Amino acid sequence: MLKKLRIAELPIPTFYGDEICHVNGLKYAWDVFKATMKARLCGMHLFYDRKFDTEAGPLAHSDKLGFPSSQTFAVESCLPSKNVLQLGIGHANVAAALEKKLCHVTAIDFGANEAAKKPTALPFAS
């Protein structure tokens, strides 16, 4: 519907064992109408429902150095010239601050979509 395609409804008999199940057509039509309206409202940014969220954009990371924050505390607690494993890179601002302290930073970061596309990239993937 969001792509301006026509919807064709076909009757599909539902069986539970030997018994045929009949669906309440008006309730079904009302549920379809509600879902359609929710999808339209989500498209206009007037309503939000995760199942209608089709835009998977990158998450925004902000620089949290220079004031009391978890990133600042992490950088300050690392001793110079140490090896650091950073999980989740963001804009790599923490890694850059650690490298200024002569730390060797190994960073790992990937989104859920990347992991789903390349399950063999994980050494323990089967």
mmCIF file of N, CA and C in Angstrom:
data_model
loop_
_atom_site.group_PDB
_atom_site.id
_atom_site.type_symbol
_atom_site.label_atom_id
_atom_site.label_comp_id
_atom_site.label_asym_id
_atom_site.label_seq_id
_atom_site.Cartn_x
_atom_site.Cartn_y
_atom_site.Cartn_z
ATOM 1 N N MET A 1 0.806 -1.172 0.000
ATOM 2 C CA MET A 1 0.000 0.000 0.000
ATOM 3 C C MET A 1 0.865 1.257 0.000
ATOM 4 N N LEU A 2 1.949 1.258 0.745
ATOM 5 C CA LEU A 2 2.818 2.422 0.796
ATOM 6 C C LEU A 2 3.524 2.652 -0.539
ATOM 7 N N LYS A 3 3.589 1.632 -1.362
ATOM 8 C CA LYS A 3 4.220 1.763 -2.673
ATOM 9 C C LYS A 3 3.190 1.905 -3.785
ATOM 10 N N LYS A 4 1.932 2.206 -3.420
ATOM 11 C CA LYS A 4 0.844 2.436 -4.374
ATOM 12 C C LYS A 4 0.510 1.188 -5.192
ATOM 13 N N LEU A 5 0.658 0.019 -4.600
ATOM 14 C CA LEU A 5 0.287 -1.223 -5.262
ATOM 15 C C LEU A 5 -1.121 -1.618 -4.834
ATOM 16 N N ARG A 6 -1.813 -2.354 -5.678
ATOM 17 C CA ARG A 6 -3.165 -2.800 -5.343
ATOM 18 C C ARG A 6 -3.096 -4.018 -4.423
ATOM 19 N N ILE A 7 -4.098 -4.138 -3.590
ATOM 20 C CA ILE A 7 -4.191 -5.278 -2.682
ATOM 21 C C ILE A 7 -5.304 -6.182 -3.184
ATOM 22 N N ALA A 8 -4.998 -7.438 -3.390
ATOM 23 C CA ALA A 8 -5.999 -8.420 -3.804
ATOM 24 C C ALA A 8 -6.215 -9.380 -2.647
ATOM 25 N N GLU A 9 -7.467 -9.501 -2.229
ATOM 26 C CA GLU A 9 -7.780 -10.399 -1.121
ATOM 27 C C GLU A 9 -8.331 -11.698 -1.683
ATOM 28 N N LEU A 10 -7.732 -12.789 -1.293
ATOM 29 C CA LEU A 10 -8.149 -14.106 -1.747
ATOM 30 C C LEU A 10 -8.647 -14.911 -0.558
ATOM 31 N N PRO A 11 -9.772 -15.597 -0.717
ATOM 32 C CA PRO A 11 -10.258 -16.418 0.398
ATOM 33 C C PRO A 11 -9.368 -17.651 0.572
ATOM 34 N N ILE A 12 -8.905 -17.849 1.778
ATOM 35 C CA ILE A 12 -8.078 -19.011 2.090
ATOM 36 C C ILE A 12 -8.749 -19.748 3.244
ATOM 37 N N PRO A 13 -9.288 -20.933 2.988
ATOM 38 C CA PRO A 13 -9.919 -21.664 4.089
ATOM 39 C C PRO A 13 -8.874 -22.111 5.105
ATOM 40 N N THR A 14 -9.182 -21.919 6.365
ATOM 41 C CA THR A 14 -8.279 -22.285 7.445
ATOM 42 C C THR A 14 -8.811 -23.537 8.123
ATOM 43 N N PHE A 15 -7.969 -24.540 8.247
ATOM 44 C CA PHE A 15 -8.379 -25.796 8.862
ATOM 45 C C PHE A 15 -7.620 -26.017 10.158
ATOM 46 N N TYR A 16 -8.311 -26.489 11.161
ATOM 47 C CA TYR A 16 -7.711 -26.963 12.405
ATOM 48 C C TYR A 16 -8.109 -28.420 12.527
ATOM 49 N N GLY A 17 -7.249 -29.292 12.023
ATOM 50 C CA GLY A 17 -7.611 -30.698 11.972
ATOM 51 C C GLY A 17 -8.657 -30.890 10.882
ATOM 52 N N ASP A 18 -9.803 -31.473 11.230
ATOM 53 C CA ASP A 18 -10.889 -31.681 10.274
ATOM 54 C C ASP A 18 -11.864 -30.510 10.267
ATOM 55 N N GLU A 19 -11.709 -29.580 11.175
ATOM 56 C CA GLU A 19 -12.658 -28.478 11.331
ATOM 57 C C GLU A 19 -12.214 -27.262 10.516
ATOM 58 N N ILE A 20 -13.139 -26.674 9.760
ATOM 59 C CA ILE A 20 -12.827 -25.458 9.013
ATOM 60 C C ILE A 20 -13.137 -24.252 9.891
ATOM 61 N N CYS A 21 -12.283 -23.269 9.852
ATOM 62 C CA CYS A 21 -12.434 -22.081 10.693
ATOM 63 C C CYS A 21 -12.887 -20.913 9.824
ATOM 64 N N HIS A 22 -13.907 -20.204 10.280
ATOM 65 C CA HIS A 22 -14.402 -19.035 9.558
ATOM 66 C C HIS A 22 -13.973 -17.782 10.311
ATOM 67 N N VAL A 23 -13.432 -16.815 9.586
ATOM 68 C CA VAL A 23 -12.940 -15.581 10.183
ATOM 69 C C VAL A 23 -14.040 -14.529 10.138
ATOM 70 N N ASN A 24 -14.155 -13.747 11.221
ATOM 71 C CA ASN A 24 -15.102 -12.642 11.262
ATOM 72 C C ASN A 24 -14.596 -11.569 10.295
ATOM 73 N N GLY A 25 -15.251 -11.447 9.150
ATOM 74 C CA GLY A 25 -14.802 -10.550 8.091
ATOM 75 C C GLY A 25 -14.782 -9.091 8.487
ATOM 76 N N LEU A 26 -15.777 -8.625 9.249
ATOM 77 C CA LEU A 26 -15.817 -7.220 9.654
ATOM 78 C C LEU A 26 -14.692 -6.892 10.625
ATOM 79 N N LYS A 27 -14.434 -7.788 11.567
ATOM 80 C CA LYS A 27 -13.336 -7.553 12.509
ATOM 81 C C LYS A 27 -12.001 -7.548 11.768
ATOM 82 N N TYR A 28 -11.858 -8.480 10.834
ATOM 83 C CA TYR A 28 -10.628 -8.541 10.042
ATOM 84 C C TYR A 28 -10.448 -7.254 9.232
ATOM 85 N N ALA A 29 -11.509 -6.789 8.597
ATOM 86 C CA ALA A 29 -11.444 -5.561 7.802
ATOM 87 C C ALA A 29 -11.100 -4.362 8.686
ATOM 88 N N TRP A 30 -11.668 -4.305 9.892
ATOM 89 C CA TRP A 30 -11.375 -3.209 10.821
ATOM 90 C C TRP A 30 -9.903 -3.242 11.238
ATOM 91 N N ASP A 31 -9.383 -4.444 11.516
ATOM 92 C CA ASP A 31 -7.969 -4.580 11.888
ATOM 93 C C ASP A 31 -7.051 -4.137 10.745
ATOM 94 N N VAL A 32 -7.418 -4.478 9.510
ATOM 95 C CA VAL A 32 -6.632 -4.063 8.349
ATOM 96 C C VAL A 32 -6.679 -2.548 8.207
ATOM 97 N N PHE A 33 -7.857 -1.964 8.399
ATOM 98 C CA PHE A 33 -8.007 -0.505 8.310
ATOM 99 C C PHE A 33 -7.146 0.191 9.365
ATOM 100 N N LYS A 34 -7.167 -0.315 10.603
ATOM 101 C CA LYS A 34 -6.366 0.295 11.673
ATOM 102 C C LYS A 34 -4.874 0.210 11.357
ATOM 103 N N ALA A 35 -4.440 -0.954 10.882
ATOM 104 C CA ALA A 35 -3.021 -1.118 10.547
ATOM 105 C C ALA A 35 -2.624 -0.188 9.401
ATOM 106 N N THR A 36 -3.517 -0.030 8.432
ATOM 107 C CA THR A 36 -3.249 0.867 7.308
ATOM 108 C C THR A 36 -3.116 2.306 7.781
ATOM 109 N N MET A 37 -4.011 2.727 8.661
ATOM 110 C CA MET A 37 -3.963 4.101 9.171
ATOM 111 C C MET A 37 -2.698 4.334 10.004
ATOM 112 N N LYS A 38 -2.315 3.342 10.814
ATOM 113 C CA LYS A 38 -1.083 3.474 11.600
ATOM 114 C C LYS A 38 0.124 3.623 10.681
ATOM 115 N N ALA A 39 0.156 2.823 9.614
ATOM 116 C CA ALA A 39 1.276 2.900 8.673
ATOM 117 C C ALA A 39 1.333 4.275 8.017
ATOM 118 N N ARG A 40 0.175 4.812 7.642
ATOM 119 C CA ARG A 40 0.134 6.155 7.026
ATOM 120 C C ARG A 40 0.609 7.221 8.014
ATOM 121 N N LEU A 41 0.127 7.140 9.262
ATOM 122 C CA LEU A 41 0.522 8.123 10.271
ATOM 123 C C LEU A 41 2.015 8.039 10.573
ATOM 124 N N CYS A 42 2.562 6.812 10.558
ATOM 125 C CA CYS A 42 4.011 6.658 10.757
ATOM 126 C C CYS A 42 4.772 7.300 9.604
ATOM 127 N N GLY A 43 4.247 7.156 8.389
ATOM 128 C CA GLY A 43 4.884 7.765 7.232
ATOM 129 C C GLY A 43 4.890 9.283 7.295
ATOM 130 N N MET A 44 3.900 9.867 7.985
ATOM 131 C CA MET A 44 3.817 11.328 8.140
ATOM 132 C C MET A 44 4.483 11.791 9.432
ATOM 133 N N HIS A 45 5.092 10.863 10.180
ATOM 134 C CA HIS A 45 5.776 11.153 11.448
ATOM 135 C C HIS A 45 4.824 11.716 12.507
ATOM 136 N N LEU A 46 3.562 11.280 12.475
ATOM 137 C CA LEU A 46 2.587 11.693 13.483
ATOM 138 C C LEU A 46 2.343 10.600 14.512
ATOM 139 N N PHE A 47 2.867 9.405 14.259
ATOM 140 C CA PHE A 47 2.677 8.250 15.125
ATOM 141 C C PHE A 47 3.902 7.374 14.932
ATOM 142 N N TYR A 48 4.253 6.603 15.960
ATOM 143 C CA TYR A 48 5.391 5.700 15.818
ATOM 144 C C TYR A 48 5.020 4.318 16.322
ATOM 145 N N ASP A 49 5.303 3.330 15.512
ATOM 146 C CA ASP A 49 5.180 1.927 15.891
ATOM 147 C C ASP A 49 6.363 1.227 15.237
ATOM 148 N N ARG A 50 7.117 0.506 16.029
ATOM 149 C CA ARG A 50 8.366 -0.087 15.547
ATOM 150 C C ARG A 50 8.158 -0.981 14.324
ATOM 151 N N LYS A 51 7.021 -1.676 14.252
ATOM 152 C CA LYS A 51 6.832 -2.589 13.120
ATOM 153 C C LYS A 51 6.643 -1.855 11.792
ATOM 154 N N PHE A 52 6.360 -0.556 11.841
ATOM 155 C CA PHE A 52 6.237 0.236 10.621
ATOM 156 C C PHE A 52 7.481 1.085 10.367
ATOM 157 N N ASP A 53 8.501 0.930 11.163
ATOM 158 C CA ASP A 53 9.729 1.702 11.020
ATOM 159 C C ASP A 53 10.591 1.039 9.956
ATOM 160 N N THR A 54 10.587 1.596 8.765
ATOM 161 C CA THR A 54 11.318 0.989 7.652
ATOM 162 C C THR A 54 12.621 1.699 7.351
ATOM 163 N N GLU A 55 12.906 2.806 8.024
ATOM 164 C CA GLU A 55 14.134 3.553 7.783
ATOM 165 C C GLU A 55 15.192 3.151 8.803
ATOM 166 N N ALA A 56 16.177 2.404 8.338
ATOM 167 C CA ALA A 56 17.258 1.975 9.223
ATOM 168 C C ALA A 56 18.481 2.837 8.952
ATOM 169 N N GLY A 57 18.534 3.998 9.565
ATOM 170 C CA GLY A 57 19.663 4.903 9.387
ATOM 171 C C GLY A 57 20.706 4.657 10.452
ATOM 172 N N PRO A 58 21.869 5.225 10.262
ATOM 173 C CA PRO A 58 22.921 5.062 11.268
ATOM 174 C C PRO A 58 22.564 5.789 12.559
ATOM 175 N N LEU A 59 22.975 5.217 13.650
ATOM 176 C CA LEU A 59 22.746 5.857 14.940
ATOM 177 C C LEU A 59 23.738 6.997 15.120
ATOM 178 N N ALA A 60 23.257 8.078 15.668
ATOM 179 C CA ALA A 60 24.120 9.247 15.867
ATOM 180 C C ALA A 60 24.908 9.091 17.161
ATOM 181 N N HIS A 61 26.199 9.315 17.078
ATOM 182 C CA HIS A 61 27.063 9.307 18.254
ATOM 183 C C HIS A 61 27.554 10.728 18.470
ATOM 184 N N SER A 62 27.574 11.146 19.690
ATOM 185 C CA SER A 62 28.076 12.492 19.964
ATOM 186 C C SER A 62 29.363 12.399 20.780
ATOM 187 N N ASP A 63 30.161 13.428 20.656
ATOM 188 C CA ASP A 63 31.418 13.511 21.389
ATOM 189 C C ASP A 63 31.118 13.814 22.854
ATOM 190 N N LYS A 64 31.550 12.933 23.735
ATOM 191 C CA LYS A 64 31.291 13.113 25.166
ATOM 192 C C LYS A 64 32.591 13.307 25.943
ATOM 193 N N LEU A 65 33.592 13.842 25.288
ATOM 194 C CA LEU A 65 34.857 14.148 25.950
ATOM 195 C C LEU A 65 34.878 15.634 26.296
ATOM 196 N N GLY A 66 35.645 15.989 27.311
ATOM 197 C CA GLY A 66 35.778 17.392 27.674
ATOM 198 C C GLY A 66 34.872 17.826 28.815
ATOM 199 N N PHE A 67 34.057 16.923 29.296
ATOM 200 C CA PHE A 67 33.217 17.178 30.466
ATOM 201 C C PHE A 67 33.021 15.844 31.176
ATOM 202 N N PRO A 68 32.583 15.836 32.421
ATOM 203 C CA PRO A 68 32.414 14.567 33.143
ATOM 204 C C PRO A 68 31.415 13.647 32.433
ATOM 205 N N SER A 69 31.912 12.526 31.923
ATOM 206 C CA SER A 69 31.072 11.545 31.227
ATOM 207 C C SER A 69 31.760 10.193 31.294
ATOM 208 N N SER A 70 31.055 9.161 30.871
ATOM 209 C CA SER A 70 31.647 7.820 30.881
ATOM 210 C C SER A 70 32.852 7.750 29.946
ATOM 211 N N GLN A 71 32.798 8.445 28.807
ATOM 212 C CA GLN A 71 33.935 8.439 27.890
ATOM 213 C C GLN A 71 35.151 9.131 28.512
ATOM 214 N N THR A 72 34.922 10.266 29.147
ATOM 215 C CA THR A 72 36.025 10.987 29.799
ATOM 216 C C THR A 72 36.640 10.142 30.901
ATOM 217 N N PHE A 73 35.794 9.510 31.717
ATOM 218 C CA PHE A 73 36.298 8.673 32.815
ATOM 219 C C PHE A 73 37.086 7.483 32.276
ATOM 220 N N ALA A 74 36.634 6.897 31.165
ATOM 221 C CA ALA A 74 37.339 5.756 30.580
ATOM 222 C C ALA A 74 38.721 6.167 30.091
ATOM 223 N N VAL A 75 38.808 7.303 29.406
ATOM 224 C CA VAL A 75 40.102 7.775 28.898
ATOM 225 C C VAL A 75 41.036 8.113 30.051
ATOM 226 N N GLU A 76 40.525 8.798 31.068
ATOM 227 C CA GLU A 76 41.366 9.197 32.205
ATOM 228 C C GLU A 76 41.854 7.999 33.012
ATOM 229 N N SER A 77 41.076 6.914 33.051
ATOM 230 C CA SER A 77 41.463 5.763 33.871
ATOM 231 C C SER A 77 42.494 4.867 33.183
ATOM 232 N N CYS A 78 42.692 5.026 31.879
ATOM 233 C CA CYS A 78 43.673 4.212 31.157
ATOM 234 C C CYS A 78 45.075 4.773 31.350
ATOM 235 N N LEU A 79 45.981 3.897 31.680
ATOM 236 C CA LEU A 79 47.384 4.293 31.830
ATOM 237 C C LEU A 79 48.022 4.437 30.451
ATOM 238 N N PRO A 80 49.004 5.328 30.312
ATOM 239 C CA PRO A 80 49.676 5.508 29.017
ATOM 240 C C PRO A 80 50.355 4.221 28.551
ATOM 241 N N SER A 81 50.441 4.060 27.243
ATOM 242 C CA SER A 81 51.148 2.949 26.581
ATOM 243 C C SER A 81 50.555 1.581 26.899
ATOM 244 N N LYS A 82 49.266 1.499 27.143
ATOM 245 C CA LYS A 82 48.609 0.216 27.409
ATOM 246 C C LYS A 82 47.832 -0.230 26.175
ATOM 247 N N ASN A 83 47.506 -1.529 26.130
ATOM 248 C CA ASN A 83 46.636 -2.066 25.089
ATOM 249 C C ASN A 83 45.191 -1.917 25.545
ATOM 250 N N VAL A 84 44.337 -1.405 24.661
ATOM 251 C CA VAL A 84 42.936 -1.155 25.004
ATOM 252 C C VAL A 84 42.051 -1.789 23.942
ATOM 253 N N LEU A 85 41.046 -2.531 24.383
ATOM 254 C CA LEU A 85 40.031 -3.075 23.483
ATOM 255 C C LEU A 85 38.791 -2.207 23.622
ATOM 256 N N GLN A 86 38.391 -1.563 22.535
ATOM 257 C CA GLN A 86 37.212 -0.698 22.557
ATOM 258 C C GLN A 86 36.091 -1.384 21.786
ATOM 259 N N LEU A 87 34.975 -1.622 22.454
ATOM 260 C CA LEU A 87 33.805 -2.224 21.821
ATOM 261 C C LEU A 87 32.809 -1.120 21.507
ATOM 262 N N GLY A 88 32.547 -0.905 20.232
ATOM 263 C CA GLY A 88 31.672 0.178 19.805
ATOM 264 C C GLY A 88 32.485 1.428 19.569
ATOM 265 N N ILE A 89 32.663 1.813 18.324
ATOM 266 C CA ILE A 89 33.572 2.907 17.999
ATOM 267 C C ILE A 89 32.880 4.259 17.990
ATOM 268 N N GLY A 90 31.669 4.349 17.444
ATOM 269 C CA GLY A 90 31.032 5.653 17.289
ATOM 270 C C GLY A 90 31.814 6.484 16.293
ATOM 271 N N HIS A 91 32.216 7.680 16.678
ATOM 272 C CA HIS A 91 33.018 8.541 15.811
ATOM 273 C C HIS A 91 34.509 8.374 16.084
ATOM 274 N N ALA A 92 34.900 7.398 16.826
ATOM 275 C CA ALA A 92 36.302 7.081 17.130
ATOM 276 C C ALA A 92 36.982 8.161 17.965
ATOM 277 N N ASN A 93 36.210 8.994 18.636
ATOM 278 C CA ASN A 93 36.807 10.057 19.453
ATOM 279 C C ASN A 93 37.522 9.501 20.676
ATOM 280 N N VAL A 94 37.001 8.438 21.266
ATOM 281 C CA VAL A 94 37.654 7.842 22.435
ATOM 282 C C VAL A 94 38.971 7.195 22.004
ATOM 283 N N ALA A 95 38.954 6.495 20.877
ATOM 284 C CA ALA A 95 40.184 5.865 20.379
ATOM 285 C C ALA A 95 41.251 6.920 20.093
ATOM 286 N N ALA A 96 40.853 8.038 19.522
ATOM 287 C CA ALA A 96 41.818 9.110 19.233
ATOM 288 C C ALA A 96 42.407 9.678 20.522
ATOM 289 N N ALA A 97 41.570 9.855 21.543
ATOM 290 C CA ALA A 97 42.067 10.374 22.826
ATOM 291 C C ALA A 97 43.017 9.379 23.482
ATOM 292 N N LEU A 98 42.715 8.079 23.360
ATOM 293 C CA LEU A 98 43.598 7.056 23.928
ATOM 294 C C LEU A 98 44.921 6.990 23.170
ATOM 295 N N GLU A 99 44.872 7.162 21.860
ATOM 296 C CA GLU A 99 46.110 7.135 21.073
ATOM 297 C C GLU A 99 47.002 8.331 21.404
ATOM 298 N N LYS A 100 46.406 9.449 21.813
ATOM 299 C CA LYS A 100 47.212 10.594 22.262
ATOM 300 C C LYS A 100 47.980 10.247 23.535
ATOM 301 N N LYS A 101 47.441 9.282 24.310
ATOM 302 C CA LYS A 101 48.134 8.813 25.520
ATOM 303 C C LYS A 101 49.075 7.654 25.188
ATOM 304 N N LEU A 102 49.334 7.443 23.867
ATOM 305 C CA LEU A 102 50.218 6.393 23.357
ATOM 306 C C LEU A 102 49.688 4.991 23.637
ATOM 307 N N CYS A 103 48.385 4.854 23.806
ATOM 308 C CA CYS A 103 47.770 3.533 23.972
ATOM 309 C C CYS A 103 47.591 2.895 22.598
ATOM 310 N N HIS A 104 47.677 1.567 22.562
ATOM 311 C CA HIS A 104 47.386 0.819 21.340
ATOM 312 C C HIS A 104 45.922 0.388 21.424
ATOM 313 N N VAL A 105 45.087 0.917 20.533
ATOM 314 C CA VAL A 105 43.643 0.684 20.594
ATOM 315 C C VAL A 105 43.233 -0.305 19.512
ATOM 316 N N THR A 106 42.548 -1.371 19.919
ATOM 317 C CA THR A 106 41.892 -2.284 18.997
ATOM 318 C C THR A 106 40.402 -2.058 19.175
ATOM 319 N N ALA A 107 39.734 -1.639 18.103
ATOM 320 C CA ALA A 107 38.316 -1.286 18.200
ATOM 321 C C ALA A 107 37.473 -2.238 17.367
ATOM 322 N N ILE A 108 36.323 -2.608 17.907
ATOM 323 C CA ILE A 108 35.376 -3.486 17.223
ATOM 324 C C ILE A 108 34.035 -2.772 17.208
ATOM 325 N N ASP A 109 33.450 -2.655 16.021
ATOM 326 C CA ASP A 109 32.140 -2.023 15.916
ATOM 327 C C ASP A 109 31.465 -2.501 14.641
ATOM 328 N N PHE A 110 30.250 -2.930 14.743
ATOM 329 C CA PHE A 110 29.437 -3.229 13.575
ATOM 330 C C PHE A 110 27.984 -3.192 14.001
ATOM 331 N N GLY A 111 27.134 -2.843 13.051
ATOM 332 C CA GLY A 111 25.706 -2.770 13.326
ATOM 333 C C GLY A 111 25.056 -4.127 13.203
ATOM 334 N N ALA A 112 23.820 -4.221 13.654
ATOM 335 C CA ALA A 112 23.075 -5.483 13.589
ATOM 336 C C ALA A 112 22.884 -5.927 12.149
ATOM 337 N N ASN A 113 22.657 -4.997 11.224
ATOM 338 C CA ASN A 113 22.479 -5.351 9.817
ATOM 339 C C ASN A 113 23.754 -5.937 9.232
ATOM 340 N N GLU A 114 24.901 -5.398 9.606
ATOM 341 C CA GLU A 114 26.169 -5.922 9.118
ATOM 342 C C GLU A 114 26.394 -7.340 9.627
ATOM 343 N N ALA A 115 26.064 -7.595 10.879
ATOM 344 C CA ALA A 115 26.242 -8.935 11.443
ATOM 345 C C ALA A 115 25.320 -9.927 10.752
ATOM 346 N N ALA A 116 24.111 -9.498 10.420
ATOM 347 C CA ALA A 116 23.164 -10.388 9.750
ATOM 348 C C ALA A 116 23.616 -10.696 8.326
ATOM 349 N N LYS A 117 24.235 -9.721 7.657
ATOM 350 C CA LYS A 117 24.691 -9.921 6.283
ATOM 351 C C LYS A 117 25.926 -10.805 6.215
ATOM 352 N N LYS A 118 26.810 -10.734 7.230
ATOM 353 C CA LYS A 118 28.081 -11.444 7.195
ATOM 354 C C LYS A 118 28.277 -12.277 8.454
ATOM 355 N N PRO A 119 27.463 -13.326 8.646
ATOM 356 C CA PRO A 119 27.640 -14.120 9.862
ATOM 357 C C PRO A 119 28.973 -14.850 9.898
ATOM 358 N N THR A 120 29.619 -15.036 8.744
ATOM 359 C CA THR A 120 30.911 -15.725 8.735
ATOM 360 C C THR A 120 32.036 -14.821 9.204
ATOM 361 N N ALA A 121 31.767 -13.522 9.364
ATOM 362 C CA ALA A 121 32.805 -12.614 9.853
ATOM 363 C C ALA A 121 33.101 -12.853 11.325
ATOM 364 N N LEU A 122 32.181 -13.491 12.013
ATOM 365 C CA LEU A 122 32.392 -13.798 13.419
ATOM 366 C C LEU A 122 33.129 -15.123 13.524
ATOM 367 N N PRO A 123 34.211 -15.201 14.272
ATOM 368 C CA PRO A 123 35.003 -16.430 14.319
ATOM 369 C C PRO A 123 34.251 -17.613 14.909
ATOM 370 N N PHE A 124 33.215 -17.346 15.699
ATOM 371 C CA PHE A 124 32.483 -18.437 16.336
ATOM 372 C C PHE A 124 31.194 -18.754 15.602
ATOM 373 N N ALA A 125 30.933 -18.122 14.447
ATOM 374 C CA ALA A 125 29.688 -18.376 13.706
ATOM 375 C C ALA A 125 29.748 -19.767 13.104
ATOM 376 N N SER A 126 28.614 -20.430 13.116
ATOM 377 C CA SER A 126 28.587 -21.774 12.528
ATOM 378 C C SER A 126 27.809 -21.787 11.245
#
